[in-house]
Amino acid sequence: DGGITQSPKYLFRKEGQNVTLSCEQNLNHDAMYWYRQDPGQGLRLIYYSQIVNDFQKGDIAEGYSVSREKKESFPLTVTSAQKNPTAFYLCASTDGTGYTFGSGTRLTVV
Amino acid sequence: SQKIEQNSEALNIQEGKTATLTCNYTNYSPAYLQWYRQDPGRGPVFLLLIRENEKEKRKERLKVTFDTTLKQSLFHITASQPADSATYLCALDQSSFYNQGGKLIFGQGTELSVKP
């Protein structure tokens, strides 16, 4: 079955650490996205990529980095510069007719 | 910048009734608007997309309307069931890159609870 796989499901980060969230899709979609969701808030766009080897900042890109070396993969790194990283992170892709989301990664700072 | 407002209060209805959720936006009318369902701890699931030149779209028990004059979309679930209980998100495009995968902005969602 086609879809988006995010891993890990739960991730714990110590202060000052960089962590990388994985996102893989087998839908052959060009466009991929990373969103952050906090309790009681809507999804906020972190980064997006419309084609391999190209990506743009979203509304809250500070403290995050991404790469898009392959069409199938769009990993997100949460750097130590992100001061409030505890949140639910969602990856998505689209062919223009609606987004397909992964099941999310819940990141907690310990 | 474009803002989306959904009812922040949870909507509680009885099984079999029609649930109506509201999505209002503030600035320019988007080329299209989408609705998603999200269950706790899960990613959103795409339900319906409606374009600016469409007034109404239906899919099974779901109906979406889009009024660019009022800057509003209404999402209806007819003959509601307890299994319809979830948070429903409204989203609209932030760019003109529709055919290439546009940027969506999301409302905060409305929680729907259908009681048996």
Coordinates of N, CA and C in Angstrom, one line a residue:
Chain A
D1 N 0.8 -1.2 0.0 CA 0.0 0.0 0.0 C 0.9 1.2 0.0
G2 N 0.4 2.3 -0.8 CA 1.2 3.5 -0.8 C 0.9 4.3 0.4
G3 N 1.9 5.1 0.9 CA 1.7 5.9 2.0 C 2.9 6.6 2.4
I4 N 2.8 7.3 3.6 CA 4.0 8.0 4.2 C 4.3 7.3 5.5
T5 N 5.6 7.1 5.7 CA 6.1 6.4 6.9 C 6.9 7.4 7.7
Q6 N 6.6 7.7 8.9 CA 7.4 8.6 9.8 C 7.9 7.7 10.9
S7 N 9.2 8.0 11.2 CA 9.8 7.3 12.4 C 10.8 8.2 13.1
P8 N 11.0 8.0 14.4 CA 10.3 7.1 15.2 C 8.9 7.7 15.6
K9 N 8.1 6.9 16.2 CA 6.8 7.4 16.7 C 6.9 8.3 17.9
Y10 N 7.9 8.0 18.8 CA 8.2 8.8 19.9 C 9.7 9.0 20.0
L11 N 10.1 10.3 20.4 CA 11.5 10.6 20.4 C 11.7 11.5 21.6
F12 N 12.8 11.3 22.3 CA 13.1 12.1 23.4 C 14.5 12.7 23.2
R13 N 14.5 14.0 23.4 CA 15.8 14.8 23.1 C 16.3 15.5 24.4
K14 N 17.6 15.4 24.6 CA 18.2 16.1 25.7 C 18.5 17.5 25.3
E15 N 18.6 18.4 26.2 CA 19.0 19.7 25.9 C 20.3 19.8 25.2
G16 N 20.3 20.6 24.1 CA 21.6 20.8 23.3 C 21.8 19.8 22.2
Q17 N 20.9 18.8 22.1 CA 21.1 17.7 21.1 C 20.3 18.1 19.8
N18 N 20.9 17.6 18.7 CA 20.2 17.6 17.4 C 19.5 16.3 17.3
V19 N 18.3 16.2 16.8 CA 17.7 15.0 16.4 C 17.1 15.0 15.0
T20 N 17.0 13.9 14.4 CA 16.5 13.9 13.0 C 15.3 13.0 13.0
L21 N 14.2 13.5 12.4 CA 12.9 12.8 12.2 C 12.9 12.3 10.7
S22 N 12.5 11.0 10.6 CA 12.5 10.5 9.2 C 11.1 10.5 8.6
C23 N 11.1 10.8 7.3 CA 9.8 10.8 6.5 C 10.1 10.2 5.2
E24 N 9.4 9.1 4.9 CA 9.6 8.4 3.6 C 8.2 8.1 3.0
Q25 N 8.1 8.4 1.6 CA 6.8 8.2 0.9 C 7.1 7.3 -0.3
N26 N 6.1 6.5 -0.6 CA 6.2 5.7 -1.9 C 5.0 6.0 -2.8
L27 N 4.5 7.2 -2.7 CA 3.4 7.7 -3.5 C 3.8 8.4 -4.8
N28 N 5.1 8.5 -5.0 CA 5.7 9.2 -6.2 C 5.2 10.7 -6.2
H29 N 5.0 11.3 -5.1 CA 4.6 12.7 -5.0 C 5.9 13.6 -5.1
D30 N 5.8 14.7 -5.8 CA 6.9 15.6 -5.9 C 7.0 16.5 -4.6
A31 N 5.8 17.0 -4.1 CA 5.8 17.9 -3.0 C 5.7 17.2 -1.7
M32 N 6.5 17.7 -0.7 CA 6.5 17.2 0.6 C 6.6 18.3 1.6
Y33 N 6.1 18.1 2.8 CA 5.9 19.1 3.8 C 6.2 18.6 5.2
W34 N 6.7 19.5 6.1 CA 6.8 19.3 7.5 C 5.9 20.3 8.3
Y35 N 5.1 19.8 9.1 CA 4.2 20.6 10.0 C 4.5 20.3 11.5
R36 N 4.3 21.3 12.3 CA 4.3 21.1 13.7 C 2.9 21.3 14.3
Q37 N 2.5 20.5 15.3 CA 1.2 20.7 15.9 C 1.4 20.8 17.4
D38 N 0.9 21.8 18.0 CA 0.9 22.0 19.4 C -0.5 21.9 19.9
P39 N -0.7 21.5 21.2 CA -2.1 21.3 21.7 C -3.0 22.5 21.5
G40 N -4.2 22.3 21.0 CA -5.1 23.4 20.8 C -4.8 24.4 19.6
Q41 N -3.7 24.0 18.9 CA -3.3 24.9 17.8 C -3.4 24.1 16.5
G42 N -3.5 24.9 15.4 CA -3.5 24.3 14.1 C -2.1 23.8 13.7
L43 N -2.0 23.2 12.6 CA -0.7 22.8 12.0 C 0.0 24.0 11.5
R44 N 1.3 24.1 11.9 CA 2.1 25.2 11.4 C 3.2 24.7 10.5
L45 N 3.4 25.3 9.3 CA 4.4 24.8 8.3 C 5.8 25.2 8.7
I46 N 6.7 24.2 8.7 CA 8.1 24.3 9.0 C 8.9 24.5 7.8
Y47 N 8.9 23.5 6.9 CA 9.6 23.5 5.6 C 8.8 22.8 4.6
Y48 N 9.0 23.1 3.3 CA 8.4 22.3 2.3 C 9.3 22.2 1.1
S49 N 9.0 21.2 0.3 CA 9.9 20.9 -0.9 C 8.9 20.5 -2.1
Q50 N 9.1 21.2 -3.2 CA 8.2 20.9 -4.3 C 9.0 20.0 -5.4
I51 N 10.3 19.9 -5.2 CA 11.0 19.0 -6.1 C 12.3 18.6 -5.4
V52 N 12.9 17.6 -5.9 CA 14.2 17.1 -5.3 C 15.2 18.2 -5.4
N53 N 16.1 18.2 -4.4 CA 17.2 19.1 -4.3 C 16.7 20.6 -4.2
D54 N 15.5 20.8 -3.8 CA 15.0 22.2 -3.5 C 14.0 22.2 -2.4
F55 N 14.1 23.2 -1.5 CA 13.2 23.3 -0.4 C 13.1 24.8 0.0
Q56 N 12.0 25.1 0.7 CA 11.8 26.5 1.1 C 11.3 26.5 2.6
K57 N 11.6 27.6 3.2 CA 11.2 27.8 4.6 C 9.7 28.0 4.7
G58 N 9.1 27.5 5.7 CA 7.7 27.8 6.0 C 7.6 28.9 7.0
D59 N 6.6 28.9 7.8 CA 6.3 30.0 8.7 C 7.2 30.0 10.0
I60 N 7.6 28.8 10.4 CA 8.4 28.6 11.6 C 9.6 27.8 11.4
A61 N 10.5 28.2 10.5 CA 11.7 27.4 10.1 C 12.8 27.5 11.1
E62 N 12.8 28.5 11.9 CA 14.0 28.8 12.8 C 14.2 27.6 13.7
G63 N 15.5 27.1 13.7 CA 15.8 26.0 14.6 C 15.6 24.6 14.0
Y64 N 15.2 24.6 12.7 CA 15.0 23.4 12.0 C 15.8 23.4 10.7
S65 N 16.2 22.2 10.2 CA 16.8 22.1 8.9 C 16.2 20.8 8.2
V66 N 16.3 20.8 6.8 CA 15.8 19.7 6.1 C 16.8 19.4 4.9
S67 N 16.6 18.3 4.2 CA 17.2 18.0 3.0 C 16.3 17.2 2.1
R68 N 16.5 17.3 0.8 CA 15.7 16.5 -0.1 C 16.6 16.0 -1.2
E69 N 17.3 15.0 -0.9 CA 18.2 14.4 -1.9 C 17.6 13.3 -2.7
K70 N 16.5 12.7 -2.2 CA 15.7 11.8 -3.0 C 14.3 12.1 -3.0
K71 N 13.5 11.8 -4.0 CA 12.1 12.1 -4.1 C 11.3 11.5 -3.0
E72 N 11.8 10.3 -2.5 CA 11.0 9.6 -1.5 C 11.2 10.0 -0.1
S73 N 12.3 10.8 0.2 CA 12.7 11.1 1.5 C 12.8 12.6 1.8
F74 N 12.4 13.0 3.0 CA 12.4 14.4 3.4 C 12.6 14.5 4.9
P75 N 13.8 14.2 5.4 CA 14.1 14.2 6.8 C 14.2 15.6 7.4
L76 N 13.7 15.7 8.6 CA 13.7 17.0 9.4 C 14.7 16.9 10.6
T77 N 15.6 17.8 10.7 CA 16.5 17.9 11.8 C 16.0 19.0 12.8
V78 N 15.8 18.7 14.0 CA 15.5 19.7 15.0 C 16.8 20.0 15.7
T79 N 17.3 21.2 15.6 CA 18.6 21.5 16.1 C 18.5 22.1 17.5
S80 N 19.6 22.3 18.2 CA 19.6 22.8 19.5 C 19.2 24.2 19.6
A81 N 19.1 24.9 18.4 CA 18.7 26.3 18.3 C 17.2 26.4 18.5
Q82 N 16.5 25.3 18.3 CA 15.0 25.3 18.5 C 14.7 25.2 20.0
K83 N 14.2 26.3 20.6 CA 14.1 26.5 22.0 C 12.9 25.7 22.6
N84 N 11.9 25.5 21.8 CA 10.7 24.8 22.4 C 10.3 23.7 21.4
P85 N 11.1 22.6 21.3 CA 10.9 21.6 20.3 C 9.8 20.6 20.7
T86 N 9.3 20.6 21.9 CA 8.3 19.6 22.3 C 7.0 19.8 21.5
A87 N 6.6 18.8 20.7 CA 5.5 19.0 19.8 C 5.2 17.7 19.1
F88 N 4.1 17.7 18.3 CA 3.8 16.6 17.4 C 4.2 17.0 16.0
Y89 N 5.0 16.2 15.4 CA 5.5 16.6 14.0 C 4.9 15.7 13.0
L90 N 4.4 16.4 11.9 CA 3.7 15.7 10.9 C 4.4 15.9 9.5
C91 N 4.6 14.9 8.8 CA 5.1 15.0 7.4 C 3.9 14.7 6.5
A92 N 3.9 15.3 5.3 CA 2.9 15.1 4.3 C 3.4 15.2 2.9
S93 N 2.7 14.7 2.0 CA 3.0 14.8 0.6 C 1.7 15.0 -0.2
T94 N 1.8 15.5 -1.4 CA 0.6 15.7 -2.2 C 1.0 15.6 -3.7
D95 N 0.0 15.3 -4.5 CA 0.0 15.4 -6.0 C -0.9 16.5 -6.4
G96 N -1.4 17.3 -5.4 CA -2.2 18.5 -5.8 C -3.7 18.2 -5.5
T97 N -4.0 17.0 -5.1 CA -5.5 16.7 -4.8 C -5.7 16.4 -3.4
G98 N -5.0 17.0 -2.5 CA -5.2 16.7 -1.1 C -3.9 16.1 -0.5
Y99 N -3.6 16.4 0.7 CA -2.4 15.9 1.4 C -2.6 14.5 1.9
T100 N -1.5 13.7 1.9 CA -1.4 12.5 2.6 C -0.5 12.7 3.7
F101 N -0.9 12.4 5.0 CA -0.1 12.6 6.1 C 0.5 11.3 6.6
G102 N 1.6 11.4 7.3 CA 2.2 10.3 8.1 C 1.5 10.2 9.4
S103 N 1.9 9.2 10.2 CA 1.2 9.1 11.5 C 1.9 9.9 12.6
G104 N 2.9 10.7 12.3 CA 3.5 11.6 13.2 C 4.6 11.1 14.1
T105 N 5.4 12.0 14.6 CA 6.4 11.8 15.6 C 6.2 12.7 16.7
R106 N 6.1 12.2 17.9 CA 5.9 13.0 19.1 C 7.3 13.2 19.7
L107 N 7.8 14.4 19.7 CA 9.1 14.8 20.3 C 9.0 15.4 21.6
T108 N 9.7 14.9 22.6 CA 9.7 15.5 23.9 C 11.1 15.8 24.4
V109 N 11.3 17.0 24.9 CA 12.6 17.4 25.5 C 12.7 16.9 27.0
V110 N 13.8 16.2 27.3 CA 13.9 15.7 28.7 C 15.1 16.4 29.4
Chain B
S1 N -1.6 38.8 6.7 CA -1.5 37.4 6.2 C -2.9 36.7 6.4
Q2 N -3.0 35.7 5.6 CA -4.3 34.9 5.7 C -4.5 34.2 7.0
K3 N -5.7 34.3 7.6 CA -6.0 33.6 8.8 C -7.2 32.8 8.6
I4 N -7.3 31.7 9.3 CA -8.4 30.8 9.3 C -9.0 30.7 10.7
E5 N -10.3 30.7 10.8 CA -11.0 30.6 12.1 C -12.0 29.5 12.0
Q6 N -11.8 28.6 13.0 CA -12.8 27.5 13.2 C -13.4 27.6 14.6
N7 N -14.6 27.1 14.8 CA -15.2 27.2 16.1 C -14.2 26.4 17.1
S8 N -13.8 27.1 18.1 CA -12.9 26.5 19.0 C -13.6 25.6 20.0
E9 N -14.9 25.9 20.2 CA -15.7 25.1 21.2 C -16.0 23.8 20.5
A10 N -16.0 22.7 21.3 CA -16.4 21.4 20.8 C -17.9 21.4 20.4
L11 N -18.2 20.6 19.4 CA -19.6 20.5 19.0 C -20.1 19.1 19.4
N12 N -21.2 19.1 20.2 CA -21.8 17.9 20.7 C -23.1 17.7 20.1
I13 N -23.4 16.6 19.4 CA -24.7 16.3 18.8 C -25.1 14.9 19.0
Q14 N -26.4 14.7 18.8 CA -27.0 13.3 19.0 C -26.8 12.5 17.7
E15 N -26.6 11.3 17.8 CA -26.5 10.4 16.7 C -27.7 10.5 15.8
G16 N -27.5 10.6 14.5 CA -28.6 10.7 13.5 C -28.8 12.1 13.0
K17 N -28.3 13.1 13.8 CA -28.5 14.5 13.5 C -27.4 14.9 12.5
T18 N -27.6 16.1 11.9 CA -26.6 16.7 11.0 C -25.6 17.6 11.8
A19 N -24.4 17.3 11.6 CA -23.3 18.2 12.2 C -22.9 19.2 11.2
T20 N -22.8 20.5 11.6 CA -22.4 21.6 10.7 C -21.2 22.3 11.4
L21 N -20.1 22.3 10.7 CA -18.9 23.0 11.2 C -18.6 24.1 10.2
T22 N -18.0 25.2 10.8 CA -17.8 26.4 10.1 C -16.3 26.7 10.0
C23 N -15.9 27.3 8.8 CA -14.5 27.7 8.6 C -14.6 29.1 8.0
N24 N -14.0 30.1 8.6 CA -14.0 31.4 8.1 C -12.5 31.9 7.8
Y25 N -12.3 32.6 6.7 CA -11.0 33.1 6.4 C -11.1 34.6 6.3
T26 N -9.9 35.3 6.4 CA -9.9 36.7 6.5 C -9.6 37.5 5.3
N27 N -8.7 37.0 4.5 CA -8.2 37.9 3.4 C -8.7 37.4 2.0
Y28 N -7.7 37.2 1.1 CA -8.1 36.8 -0.2 C -8.7 35.4 -0.3
S29 N -9.6 35.2 -1.3 CA -10.2 33.9 -1.4 C -9.2 33.0 -2.1
P30 N -9.0 31.8 -1.5 CA -8.1 30.8 -2.0 C -8.6 30.2 -3.2
A31 N -7.7 29.6 -4.0 CA -8.1 28.8 -5.2 C -8.9 27.6 -4.8
Y32 N -8.6 27.0 -3.7 CA -9.4 25.9 -3.2 C -9.3 25.8 -1.7
L33 N -10.2 25.0 -1.1 CA -10.2 24.8 0.3 C -10.4 23.3 0.6
Q34 N -9.8 22.9 1.6 CA -9.8 21.4 1.9 C -10.3 21.2 3.4
W35 N -10.9 20.0 3.6 CA -11.3 19.6 4.9 C -10.6 18.2 5.2
Y36 N -10.2 18.1 6.5 CA -9.5 16.9 7.0 C -10.1 16.5 8.3
R37 N -10.0 15.2 8.5 CA -10.4 14.6 9.8 C -9.1 14.2 10.5
Q38 N -9.0 14.4 11.9 CA -7.9 14.0 12.7 C -8.4 13.3 13.9
D39 N -7.9 12.1 14.1 CA -8.2 11.4 15.4 C -7.0 11.6 16.3
P40 N -7.2 11.5 17.7 CA -6.2 11.8 18.6 C -4.9 10.9 18.4
G41 N -3.8 11.6 18.3 CA -2.5 11.0 18.2 C -2.2 10.5 16.8
R42 N -3.0 10.9 15.8 CA -2.9 10.4 14.4 C -2.7 11.6 13.5
G43 N -2.2 11.3 12.3 CA -2.1 12.4 11.3 C -3.5 12.7 10.7
P44 N -3.7 13.9 10.2 CA -5.0 14.2 9.5 C -5.2 13.3 8.3
V45 N -6.5 13.1 8.0 CA -6.9 12.4 6.8 C -7.7 13.2 5.9
F46 N -7.3 13.3 4.6 CA -8.0 14.2 3.6 C -9.4 13.7 3.4
L47 N -10.4 14.6 3.4 CA -11.8 14.3 3.1 C -12.3 14.8 1.8
L48 N -12.2 16.2 1.7 CA -12.8 16.8 0.5 C -12.0 18.0 0.1
L49 N -12.1 18.3 -1.2 CA -11.5 19.6 -1.7 C -12.6 20.3 -2.5
I50 N -12.7 21.6 -2.3 CA -13.7 22.3 -3.1 C -12.9 23.5 -3.7
R51 N -13.2 23.8 -5.0 CA -12.5 24.9 -5.7 C -13.4 26.2 -5.6
E52 N -12.7 27.3 -5.9 CA -13.4 28.6 -5.7 C -14.6 28.8 -6.6
N53 N -14.6 28.0 -7.7 CA -15.7 28.2 -8.7 C -16.8 27.1 -8.4
E54 N -16.7 26.3 -7.3 CA -17.7 25.3 -7.0 C -18.4 25.8 -5.7
K55 N -19.7 25.8 -5.7 CA -20.4 26.2 -4.5 C -20.6 25.1 -3.5
E56 N -20.6 23.9 -4.0 CA -21.0 22.7 -3.2 C -20.3 21.5 -3.7
K57 N -19.9 20.6 -2.8 CA -19.3 19.3 -3.1 C -19.8 18.3 -2.1
R58 N -20.1 17.1 -2.7 CA -20.6 16.0 -1.8 C -19.8 14.7 -1.9
K59 N -19.7 14.0 -0.8 CA -19.1 12.7 -0.9 C -19.8 11.9 0.2
E60 N -20.6 10.9 -0.2 CA -21.3 10.1 0.7 C -22.1 10.9 1.7
R61 N -21.9 10.9 3.0 CA -22.7 11.7 4.0 C -22.0 13.0 4.2
L62 N -21.0 13.4 3.5 CA -20.3 14.7 3.7 C -20.8 15.7 2.6
K63 N -20.9 16.9 3.0 CA -21.2 18.0 2.1 C -20.4 19.2 2.5
V64 N -19.7 19.9 1.5 CA -19.0 21.1 1.8 C -19.5 22.2 0.9
T65 N -19.7 23.4 1.5 CA -20.0 24.6 0.7 C -18.9 25.6 0.8
F66 N -18.8 26.5 -0.2 CA -17.8 27.5 -0.3 C -18.4 28.8 -0.8
D67 N -18.4 29.8 0.1 CA -19.0 31.0 -0.2 C -17.9 32.1 -0.2
T68 N -17.4 32.5 -1.4 CA -16.3 33.5 -1.4 C -16.8 34.9 -1.0
T69 N -18.1 35.1 -1.1 CA -18.6 36.5 -0.7 C -18.5 36.6 0.8
L70 N -19.0 35.5 1.5 CA -18.9 35.5 3.0 C -17.6 35.1 3.5
K71 N -16.7 34.6 2.6 CA -15.4 34.1 3.0 C -15.5 33.0 4.1
Q72 N -16.4 32.0 3.7 CA -16.7 31.0 4.6 C -17.0 29.6 3.9
S73 N -16.6 28.6 4.6 CA -16.9 27.2 4.1 C -17.7 26.5 5.3
L74 N -18.7 25.8 4.9 CA -19.5 25.0 5.8 C -19.3 23.5 5.5
F75 N -19.1 22.7 6.6 CA -18.8 21.3 6.4 C -20.0 20.5 7.1
H76 N -20.7 19.7 6.4 CA -21.9 19.0 7.0 C -21.6 17.5 7.0
I77 N -22.0 16.9 8.1 CA -22.1 15.4 8.1 C -23.5 15.1 8.4
T78 N -24.2 14.4 7.5 CA -25.6 14.0 7.7 C -25.6 12.6 8.3
A79 N -26.7 12.4 9.0 CA -26.9 11.1 9.7 C -25.7 10.7 10.5
S80 N -25.3 11.6 11.3 CA -24.0 11.4 12.1 C -24.0 10.1 12.9
Q81 N -22.8 9.6 13.1 CA -22.6 8.4 13.9 C -21.5 8.6 14.9
P82 N -21.5 7.9 16.0 CA -20.4 8.0 17.0 C -19.1 7.9 16.4
A83 N -18.9 7.1 15.3 CA -17.6 6.9 14.6 C -17.2 8.2 13.9
D84 N -18.1 9.1 13.8 CA -17.7 10.4 13.2 C -17.0 11.3 14.2
S85 N -17.0 11.0 15.4 CA -16.4 11.8 16.5 C -14.9 11.9 16.2
A86 N -14.4 13.1 16.1 CA -13.0 13.4 15.7 C -12.8 14.9 15.7
T87 N -11.6 15.4 15.4 CA -11.4 16.8 15.2 C -11.4 17.0 13.6
Y88 N -12.0 18.1 13.2 CA -12.1 18.4 11.7 C -11.4 19.7 11.5
L89 N -10.5 19.6 10.5 CA -9.6 20.7 10.2 C -10.0 21.3 8.8
C90 N -10.0 22.6 8.8 CA -10.2 23.3 7.5 C -8.8 23.8 7.0
A91 N -8.5 23.8 5.8 CA -7.2 24.2 5.3 C -7.4 24.9 3.9
L92 N -6.6 26.0 3.7 CA -6.7 26.6 2.4 C -5.3 26.9 1.9
D93 N -5.2 27.1 0.6 CA -3.8 27.3 0.0 C -3.3 28.7 0.2
Q94 N -2.0 28.8 0.3 CA -1.3 30.0 0.6 C -0.6 30.5 -0.6
S95 N -0.7 29.8 -1.7 CA 0.1 30.2 -2.9 C -0.7 29.8 -4.1
S96 N -0.2 30.0 -5.2 CA -0.9 29.7 -6.5 C -0.3 28.5 -7.1
F97 N 0.5 27.7 -6.3 CA 1.1 26.5 -6.9 C 0.3 25.3 -6.8
Y98 N -1.0 25.4 -7.2 CA -1.9 24.3 -7.0 C -1.4 23.1 -7.7
N99 N -1.1 23.2 -8.9 CA -0.8 22.0 -9.7 C 0.6 21.4 -9.3
Q100 N 1.4 22.2 -8.6 CA 2.7 21.7 -8.2 C 2.7 21.3 -6.7
G101 N 1.6 21.4 -6.0 CA 1.6 21.2 -4.6 C 1.7 22.5 -3.8
G102 N 0.5 23.0 -3.5 CA 0.6 24.4 -2.9 C 0.9 24.3 -1.4
K103 N 1.0 25.4 -0.7 CA 1.3 25.5 0.7 C -0.1 25.7 1.4
L104 N -0.4 24.8 2.3 CA -1.7 24.9 3.0 C -1.5 25.5 4.3
I105 N -2.4 26.4 4.8 CA -2.5 26.8 6.1 C -3.7 26.2 6.7
F106 N -3.7 25.8 8.0 CA -4.7 25.1 8.7 C -5.4 25.9 9.8
G107 N -6.7 25.7 9.9 CA -7.3 26.2 11.1 C -7.0 25.3 12.3
Q108 N -7.4 25.7 13.5 CA -7.1 25.0 14.7 C -8.0 23.7 14.9
G109 N -9.0 23.6 14.1 CA -9.9 22.5 14.2 C -11.0 22.6 15.1
T110 N -12.1 21.9 14.8 CA -13.3 21.8 15.7 C -13.5 20.4 16.1
E111 N -13.6 20.1 17.4 CA -13.8 18.8 17.9 C -15.3 18.4 17.8
L112 N -15.6 17.4 17.2 CA -17.0 16.9 17.1 C -17.2 15.6 17.9
S113 N -18.2 15.6 18.7 CA -18.6 14.5 19.5 C -20.0 14.1 19.2
V114 N -20.2 12.9 18.7 CA -21.5 12.3 18.4 C -21.9 11.3 19.5
K115 N -23.0 11.6 20.2 CA -23.4 10.7 21.3 C -24.5 9.8 20.7
P116 N -24.4 8.5 21.2 CA -25.4 7.5 20.8 C -26.8 7.8 21.4

